[in-house]
Short mmCIF file of C-alpha atoms in Angstrom, two decimals:
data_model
loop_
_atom_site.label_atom_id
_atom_site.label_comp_id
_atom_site.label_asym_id
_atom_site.label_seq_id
_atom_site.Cartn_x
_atom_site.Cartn_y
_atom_site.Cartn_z
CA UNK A 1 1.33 -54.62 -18.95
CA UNK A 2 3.86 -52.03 -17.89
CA UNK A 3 1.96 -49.35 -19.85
CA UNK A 4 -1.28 -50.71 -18.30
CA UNK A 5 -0.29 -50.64 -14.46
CA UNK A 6 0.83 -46.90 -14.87
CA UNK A 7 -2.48 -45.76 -16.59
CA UNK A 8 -3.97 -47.28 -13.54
CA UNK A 9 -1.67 -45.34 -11.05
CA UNK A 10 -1.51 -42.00 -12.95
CA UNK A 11 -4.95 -40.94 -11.18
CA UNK A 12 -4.21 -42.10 -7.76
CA UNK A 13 -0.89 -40.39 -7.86
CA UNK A 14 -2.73 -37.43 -9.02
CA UNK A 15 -4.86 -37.58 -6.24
CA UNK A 16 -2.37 -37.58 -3.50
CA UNK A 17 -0.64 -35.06 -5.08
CA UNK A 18 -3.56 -32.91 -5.30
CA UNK A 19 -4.13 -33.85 -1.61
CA UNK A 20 -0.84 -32.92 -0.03
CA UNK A 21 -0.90 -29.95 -1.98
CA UNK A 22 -4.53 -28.95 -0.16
CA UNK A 23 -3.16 -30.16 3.08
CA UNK A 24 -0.25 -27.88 2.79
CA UNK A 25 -2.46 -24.98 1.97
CA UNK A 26 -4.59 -25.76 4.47
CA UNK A 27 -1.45 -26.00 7.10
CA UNK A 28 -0.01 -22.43 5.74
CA UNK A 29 -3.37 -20.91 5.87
CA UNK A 30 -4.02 -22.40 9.70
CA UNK A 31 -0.30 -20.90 10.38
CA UNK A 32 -1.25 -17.22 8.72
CA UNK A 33 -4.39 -17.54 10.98
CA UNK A 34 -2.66 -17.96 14.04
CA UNK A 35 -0.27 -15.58 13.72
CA UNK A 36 -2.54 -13.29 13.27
CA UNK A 37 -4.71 -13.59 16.15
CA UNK A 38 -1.88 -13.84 18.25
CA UNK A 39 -0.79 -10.21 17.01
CA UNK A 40 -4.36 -9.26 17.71
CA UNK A 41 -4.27 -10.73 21.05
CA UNK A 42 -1.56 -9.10 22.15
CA UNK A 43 -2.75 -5.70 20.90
CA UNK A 44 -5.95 -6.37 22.89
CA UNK A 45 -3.38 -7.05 26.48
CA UNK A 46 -1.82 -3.82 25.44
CA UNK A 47 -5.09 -1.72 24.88
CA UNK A 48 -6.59 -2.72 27.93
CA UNK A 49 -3.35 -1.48 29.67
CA UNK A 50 -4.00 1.93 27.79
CA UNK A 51 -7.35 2.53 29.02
CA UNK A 52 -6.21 1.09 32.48
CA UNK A 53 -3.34 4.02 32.69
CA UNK A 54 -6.17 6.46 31.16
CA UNK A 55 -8.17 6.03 33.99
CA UNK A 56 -5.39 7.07 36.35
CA UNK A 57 -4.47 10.19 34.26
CA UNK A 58 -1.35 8.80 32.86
CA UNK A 59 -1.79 7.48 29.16
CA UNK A 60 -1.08 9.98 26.30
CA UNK A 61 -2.41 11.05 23.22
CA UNK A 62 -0.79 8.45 20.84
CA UNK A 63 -1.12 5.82 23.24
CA UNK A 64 -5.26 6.76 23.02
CA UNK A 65 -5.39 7.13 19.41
CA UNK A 66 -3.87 3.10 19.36
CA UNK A 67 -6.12 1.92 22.09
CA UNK A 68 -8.71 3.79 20.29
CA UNK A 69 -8.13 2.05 16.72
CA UNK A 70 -8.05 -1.62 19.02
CA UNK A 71 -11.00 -1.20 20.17
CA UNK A 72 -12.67 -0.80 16.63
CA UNK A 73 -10.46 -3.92 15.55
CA UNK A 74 -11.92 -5.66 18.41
CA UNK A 75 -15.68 -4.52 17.78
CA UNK A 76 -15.05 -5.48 14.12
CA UNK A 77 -13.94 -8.83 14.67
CA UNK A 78 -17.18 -9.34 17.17
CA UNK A 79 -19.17 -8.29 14.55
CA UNK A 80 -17.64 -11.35 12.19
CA UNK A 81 -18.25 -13.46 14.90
CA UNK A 82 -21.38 -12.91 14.53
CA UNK A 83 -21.88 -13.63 10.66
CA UNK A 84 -19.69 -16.80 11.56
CA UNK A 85 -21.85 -19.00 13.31
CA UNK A 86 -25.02 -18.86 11.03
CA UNK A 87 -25.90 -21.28 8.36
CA UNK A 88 -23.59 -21.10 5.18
CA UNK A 89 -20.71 -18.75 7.12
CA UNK A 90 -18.05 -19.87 4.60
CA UNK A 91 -20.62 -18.29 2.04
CA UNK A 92 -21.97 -15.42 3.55
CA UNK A 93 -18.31 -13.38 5.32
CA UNK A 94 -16.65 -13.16 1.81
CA UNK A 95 -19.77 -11.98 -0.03
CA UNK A 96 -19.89 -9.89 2.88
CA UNK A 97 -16.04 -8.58 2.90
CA UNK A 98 -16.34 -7.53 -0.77
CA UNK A 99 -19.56 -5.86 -0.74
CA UNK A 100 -18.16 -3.84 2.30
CA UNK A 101 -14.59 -3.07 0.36
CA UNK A 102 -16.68 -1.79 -2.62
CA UNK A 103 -19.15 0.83 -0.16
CA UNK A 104 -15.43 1.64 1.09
CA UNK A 105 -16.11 -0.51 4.81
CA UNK A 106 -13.40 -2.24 5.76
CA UNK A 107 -14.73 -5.36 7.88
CA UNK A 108 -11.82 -7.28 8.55
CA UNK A 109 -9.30 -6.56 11.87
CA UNK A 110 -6.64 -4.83 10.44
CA UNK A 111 -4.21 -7.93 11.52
CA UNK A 112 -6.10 -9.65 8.94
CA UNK A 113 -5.55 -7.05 6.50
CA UNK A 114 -1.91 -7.85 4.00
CA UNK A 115 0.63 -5.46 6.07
CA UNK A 116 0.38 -3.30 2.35
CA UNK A 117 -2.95 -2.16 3.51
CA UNK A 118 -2.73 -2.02 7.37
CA UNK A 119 -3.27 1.65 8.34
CA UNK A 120 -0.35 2.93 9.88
CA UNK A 121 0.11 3.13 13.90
CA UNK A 122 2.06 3.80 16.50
CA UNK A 123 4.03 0.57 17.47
CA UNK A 124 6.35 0.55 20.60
#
């Protein structure tokens, strides 16, 4: 009966495990996600003070060449925006990433990008 009863249980334990081991992903992915727009966030506050300065005459060249590389991370993340609210997004934006990465387009922001592969910049 012993025997029986576990035989029973085996798949229901496999289950949950299988589910808190989702749920976790899930959680860590969520996490990574928000850490990452944050970063991007904040690089948006500081751009928008570059081109503010720029206007007065004050912002250098670095400081450009950062706001500069923003704003593409900015008009590349629109662009996803786009692709993610029509029918069968989770579908179409990897298809999409992959097919740009092998024409040598990179479509992501690059604070989605593993740090490996961010292009360097100037960080102050």
């Amino acid at each position: 009966m012993n025997l029986l009863s576990r035989l029973h249980k085996a798949p229901i334990r496999v289950m949950r495990l299988q589910r808190r081991k989702s749920m976790s992903r899930i959680r860590f992915s969520m996490i990574r996600l928000r850490m990452a727009l944050s970063q991007e966030t904040e690089e948006t506050k500081r751009m928008l003070q570059i081109y503010q300065r720029s206007l007065q005459g004050k912002a250098t060249q670095a400081e450009m060449r950062f706001a500069n590389h923003q704003l593409v991370d900015v008009l590349r993340a629109t662009g996803l925006g786009i692709f993610a609210v029509l029918p069968f997004a989770p579908l179409t934006i990897p298809i999409l990433i992959k097919v740009g990465r092998k024409l040598g387009i990179e479509v992501l922001p690059s604070s989605f990008q593993p740090k490996a592969e961010r292009p360097k910049r100037m960080n102050d």
